[in-house]
Amino acid sequence: QQPVQSPQAVILREGEDAVINCSSSKALYSVHWYRQKHGEAPVFLMILLKGGEQKGHEKISASFNEKKQQSSLYLTASQLSYSGTYFCGTEFAGGTSYGKLTFGQGTILTVHP
Amino acid sequence: EAQVTQNPRYLITVTGKKLTVTCSQNMNHEYMSWYRQDPGLGLRQIYYSMNVEVTDKGDVPEGYKVSRKEKRNFPLILESPSPNQTSLYFCASSYGLAGGNEQFFGPGTRLTVL
């Protein structure tokens, strides 16, 4: 089951904030966030693990609500370089699911001057 | 330089002609994975490998084969390509998803099947 991202697209002015959400219908072990610029490969932003551990870039923040199986990516004081498509990837907990990563459909973020 | 390389970067082929897309990483990563990317569908995992000789199906494995005979290489094989396999393919590697390890993606291979 592919996680659902919202919103599908967001347009910002430089300096504005945005939140991108990722929801799953299945119990999660981890949530991964990546950003992809047009014509390029996805680039790592952050990983959130069940139990509270997080690893990622200092300027990026995110949350993981284990009860609701939801994650949110917080982009504050946006810069032009934040533009791109953001993907969340979910690794489901339990069974033989470890290692299998299912990505959402993406959120297109556009930052204008 | 630490990197994931894919070859070829662009490929146009015809239905039924077997092809292999190579993927190689020089970071001694245990985990490797193949994704396809189609407009509006995001990244979909085809196959992944937790280590040498260990491979598992992702969400869209039909029509693809992989092998992991050595740690650094993870080729994607299309035995009989069809037009619905026209897509952008990414290979990625990691020390392992567990423990919060990031994936490093290759530059992508754009495949067109006529």
Short mmCIF file of C-alpha atoms in Angstrom, two decimals:
data_model
loop_
_atom_site.label_atom_id
_atom_site.label_comp_id
_atom_site.label_asym_id
_atom_site.label_seq_id
_atom_site.Cartn_x
_atom_site.Cartn_y
_atom_site.Cartn_z
CA GLN A 1 0.00 0.00 0.00
CA GLN A 2 1.49 3.24 -1.20
CA PRO A 3 1.57 5.98 1.47
CA VAL A 4 -0.50 9.05 0.76
CA GLN A 5 1.23 12.42 0.62
CA SER A 6 -0.48 15.76 1.05
CA PRO A 7 -0.64 18.28 -0.36
CA GLN A 8 0.10 17.18 -3.92
CA ALA A 9 1.59 20.57 -4.68
CA VAL A 10 2.42 23.75 -2.82
CA ILE A 11 3.63 27.16 -3.96
CA LEU A 12 5.56 29.42 -1.61
CA ARG A 13 7.33 32.75 -1.54
CA GLU A 14 10.87 32.78 -0.22
CA GLY A 15 10.85 32.83 3.56
CA GLU A 16 7.47 31.12 3.96
CA ASP A 17 6.97 27.82 5.73
CA ALA A 18 5.44 24.58 4.51
CA VAL A 19 4.44 21.21 5.91
CA ILE A 20 4.29 18.03 3.86
CA ASN A 21 2.43 15.05 5.28
CA CYS A 22 2.77 11.33 4.69
CA SER A 23 0.17 8.82 5.89
CA SER A 24 0.17 5.06 5.87
CA SER A 25 -2.58 2.54 6.50
CA LYS A 26 -0.05 0.00 7.80
CA ALA A 27 2.20 -0.01 10.85
CA LEU A 28 5.53 1.57 10.04
CA TYR A 29 9.07 0.81 11.06
CA SER A 30 10.62 3.83 9.42
CA VAL A 31 9.83 6.83 7.25
CA HIS A 32 12.34 8.18 4.74
CA TRP A 33 12.22 11.62 3.13
CA TYR A 34 13.92 12.51 -0.16
CA ARG A 35 13.92 15.53 -2.44
CA GLN A 36 14.26 15.32 -6.19
CA LYS A 37 15.00 18.20 -8.49
CA HIS A 38 13.91 18.03 -12.09
CA GLY A 39 16.12 15.71 -14.13
CA GLU A 40 18.15 14.61 -11.13
CA ALA A 41 18.28 11.68 -8.75
CA PRO A 42 16.52 11.81 -5.37
CA VAL A 43 18.62 13.13 -2.51
CA PHE A 44 18.34 12.07 1.12
CA LEU A 45 16.78 14.45 3.64
CA MET A 46 15.84 12.49 6.73
CA ILE A 47 14.96 9.12 8.22
CA LEU A 48 12.65 8.69 11.19
CA LEU A 49 12.61 5.37 13.00
CA LYS A 50 10.03 3.74 15.19
CA GLY A 51 11.01 4.57 18.74
CA GLY A 52 11.97 8.15 18.06
CA GLU A 53 15.41 8.07 16.48
CA GLN A 54 15.99 10.50 13.66
CA LYS A 55 18.84 11.00 11.25
CA GLY A 56 19.08 13.76 8.72
CA HIS A 57 20.27 17.16 7.69
CA GLU A 58 20.43 19.83 10.37
CA LYS A 59 18.21 22.31 8.58
CA ILE A 60 15.41 19.82 7.99
CA SER A 61 12.94 18.81 10.68
CA ALA A 62 10.28 16.14 10.68
CA SER A 63 8.02 14.23 12.98
CA PHE A 64 6.74 10.65 13.13
CA ASN A 65 3.47 9.88 14.88
CA GLU A 66 3.64 6.13 15.47
CA LYS A 67 0.06 5.92 16.71
CA LYS A 68 -1.35 7.50 13.58
CA GLN A 69 1.31 6.11 11.20
CA GLN A 70 1.93 9.60 9.93
CA SER A 71 5.00 11.66 9.28
CA SER A 72 5.33 15.36 8.56
CA LEU A 73 8.24 17.23 6.99
CA TYR A 74 8.66 20.84 8.10
CA LEU A 75 10.28 23.32 5.73
CA THR A 76 10.84 26.64 7.45
CA ALA A 77 12.05 29.93 6.01
CA SER A 78 11.99 28.40 2.54
CA GLN A 79 14.69 29.18 0.01
CA LEU A 80 14.64 28.94 -3.77
CA SER A 81 16.80 25.81 -3.48
CA TYR A 82 13.97 24.02 -1.64
CA SER A 83 12.02 23.72 -4.88
CA GLY A 84 11.57 20.17 -6.09
CA THR A 85 9.48 17.08 -5.55
CA TYR A 86 9.44 15.60 -2.06
CA PHE A 87 8.91 11.90 -1.54
CA CYS A 88 8.24 9.96 1.60
CA GLY A 89 9.18 6.30 1.67
CA THR A 90 7.78 3.90 4.20
CA GLU A 91 9.22 0.67 5.53
CA PHE A 92 6.52 -1.46 7.12
CA ALA A 93 6.96 -3.09 10.47
CA GLY A 94 6.97 -6.80 11.01
CA GLY A 95 7.10 -9.97 8.98
CA THR A 96 9.25 -10.01 5.89
CA SER A 97 8.78 -6.32 5.11
CA TYR A 98 12.15 -5.04 6.31
CA GLY A 99 14.10 -3.66 3.42
CA LYS A 100 11.06 -3.10 1.26
CA LEU A 101 10.55 0.61 0.75
CA THR A 102 7.29 2.01 -0.61
CA PHE A 103 7.26 5.64 -1.73
CA GLY A 104 4.38 8.06 -1.94
CA GLN A 105 3.40 9.79 -5.14
CA GLY A 106 5.32 12.94 -4.28
CA THR A 107 4.63 16.57 -3.36
CA ILE A 108 5.75 19.27 -5.77
CA LEU A 109 7.12 22.30 -3.93
CA THR A 110 7.75 25.53 -5.82
CA VAL A 111 9.42 28.49 -4.14
CA HIS A 112 9.21 31.88 -5.86
CA PRO A 113 11.37 34.94 -5.13
CA GLU B 1 34.51 9.64 -5.21
CA ALA B 2 31.72 7.71 -3.50
CA GLN B 3 29.04 7.03 -6.07
CA VAL B 4 26.46 4.76 -7.65
CA THR B 5 26.87 4.36 -11.39
CA GLN B 6 24.34 3.10 -13.89
CA ASN B 7 24.78 2.13 -17.49
CA PRO B 8 23.47 2.91 -19.96
CA ARG B 9 22.00 6.29 -19.08
CA TYR B 10 19.65 6.23 -22.06
CA LEU B 11 18.36 3.26 -24.01
CA ILE B 12 15.86 2.84 -26.80
CA THR B 13 15.01 -0.75 -27.63
CA VAL B 14 12.27 -2.86 -29.18
CA THR B 15 9.77 -5.19 -27.64
CA GLY B 16 11.20 -8.58 -26.73
CA LYS B 17 14.90 -7.77 -27.02
CA LYS B 18 16.60 -8.75 -23.78
CA LEU B 19 18.53 -6.02 -22.03
CA THR B 20 20.55 -5.46 -18.87
CA VAL B 21 21.00 -2.23 -16.98
CA THR B 22 24.08 -2.33 -14.80
CA CYS B 23 24.43 -0.76 -11.37
CA SER B 24 27.63 -0.51 -9.41
CA GLN B 25 28.56 1.16 -6.10
CA ASN B 26 31.96 1.79 -4.56
CA MET B 27 30.86 2.41 -0.97
CA ASN B 28 30.86 -1.20 0.25
CA HIS B 29 27.12 -0.98 0.83
CA GLU B 30 25.23 -4.13 1.72
CA TYR B 31 21.80 -2.92 0.58
CA MET B 32 20.96 -2.22 -3.05
CA SER B 33 17.67 -1.53 -4.73
CA TRP B 34 16.04 -0.79 -8.08
CA TYR B 35 13.18 1.68 -8.59
CA ARG B 36 11.18 2.82 -11.52
CA GLN B 37 9.71 6.29 -11.73
CA ASP B 38 6.68 7.17 -13.77
CA PRO B 39 4.78 10.50 -13.83
CA GLY B 40 2.25 10.73 -11.03
CA LEU B 41 3.25 7.40 -9.51
CA GLY B 42 6.38 8.36 -7.63
CA LEU B 43 9.18 5.88 -7.09
CA ARG B 44 8.20 2.24 -7.07
CA GLN B 45 10.57 -0.43 -5.82
CA ILE B 46 11.22 -3.28 -8.23
CA TYR B 47 13.68 -5.49 -6.34
CA TYR B 48 16.03 -5.05 -3.43
CA SER B 49 18.97 -6.93 -2.01
CA MET B 50 19.96 -6.96 1.64
CA ASN B 51 23.30 -8.61 0.87
CA VAL B 52 25.14 -10.80 -1.61
CA GLU B 53 22.98 -13.66 -2.93
CA VAL B 54 19.92 -12.26 -1.10
CA THR B 55 17.26 -10.59 -3.23
CA ASP B 56 13.58 -9.85 -2.60
CA LYS B 57 10.67 -8.52 -4.58
CA GLY B 58 9.56 -4.94 -4.22
CA ASP B 59 6.15 -3.64 -5.21
CA VAL B 60 6.48 -4.05 -9.00
CA PRO B 61 8.77 -7.03 -9.77
CA GLU B 62 6.84 -8.47 -12.72
CA GLY B 63 8.89 -8.56 -15.90
CA TYR B 64 12.22 -7.96 -14.17
CA LYS B 65 15.05 -10.10 -12.84
CA VAL B 66 18.03 -9.21 -10.69
CA SER B 67 21.12 -10.91 -9.36
CA ARG B 68 23.60 -10.06 -6.62
CA LYS B 69 26.66 -12.17 -7.15
CA GLU B 70 29.03 -9.62 -5.69
CA LYS B 71 28.58 -6.79 -3.26
CA ARG B 72 29.24 -3.88 -5.57
CA ASN B 73 27.02 -4.87 -8.53
CA PHE B 74 23.26 -5.27 -8.86
CA PRO B 75 22.19 -5.59 -12.50
CA LEU B 76 18.57 -5.27 -13.62
CA ILE B 77 17.54 -7.66 -16.37
CA LEU B 78 14.54 -7.33 -18.65
CA GLU B 79 14.22 -10.69 -20.38
CA SER B 80 11.48 -9.60 -22.77
CA PRO B 81 10.86 -5.87 -22.50
CA SER B 82 7.43 -4.48 -23.28
CA PRO B 83 6.28 -0.89 -23.89
CA ASN B 84 4.80 -0.65 -20.37
CA GLN B 85 8.35 -0.93 -19.03
CA THR B 86 9.22 2.40 -20.62
CA SER B 87 10.29 4.39 -17.59
CA LEU B 88 13.07 6.13 -15.67
CA TYR B 89 15.02 3.62 -13.59
CA PHE B 90 17.08 4.37 -10.51
CA CYS B 91 19.48 2.15 -8.66
CA ALA B 92 20.27 2.96 -5.03
CA SER B 93 22.55 1.63 -2.33
CA SER B 94 22.86 1.93 1.41
CA TYR B 95 24.55 0.38 4.44
CA GLY B 96 21.09 -0.93 5.15
CA LEU B 97 17.70 0.65 5.76
CA ALA B 98 17.73 -0.37 9.41
CA GLY B 99 19.49 2.07 11.68
CA GLY B 100 18.57 5.08 9.64
CA ASN B 101 20.99 4.78 6.78
CA GLU B 102 20.39 6.97 3.77
CA GLN B 103 20.17 5.61 0.27
CA PHE B 104 22.47 6.96 -2.41
CA PHE B 105 20.85 7.03 -5.83
CA GLY B 106 22.47 6.56 -9.19
CA PRO B 107 21.90 9.12 -11.97
CA GLY B 108 19.08 7.14 -13.57
CA THR B 109 18.53 5.22 -16.80
CA ARG B 110 15.84 6.39 -19.18
CA LEU B 111 14.48 3.37 -21.02
CA THR B 112 12.14 3.49 -24.00
CA VAL B 113 10.66 0.25 -25.32
CA LEU B 114 9.07 0.55 -28.75
#
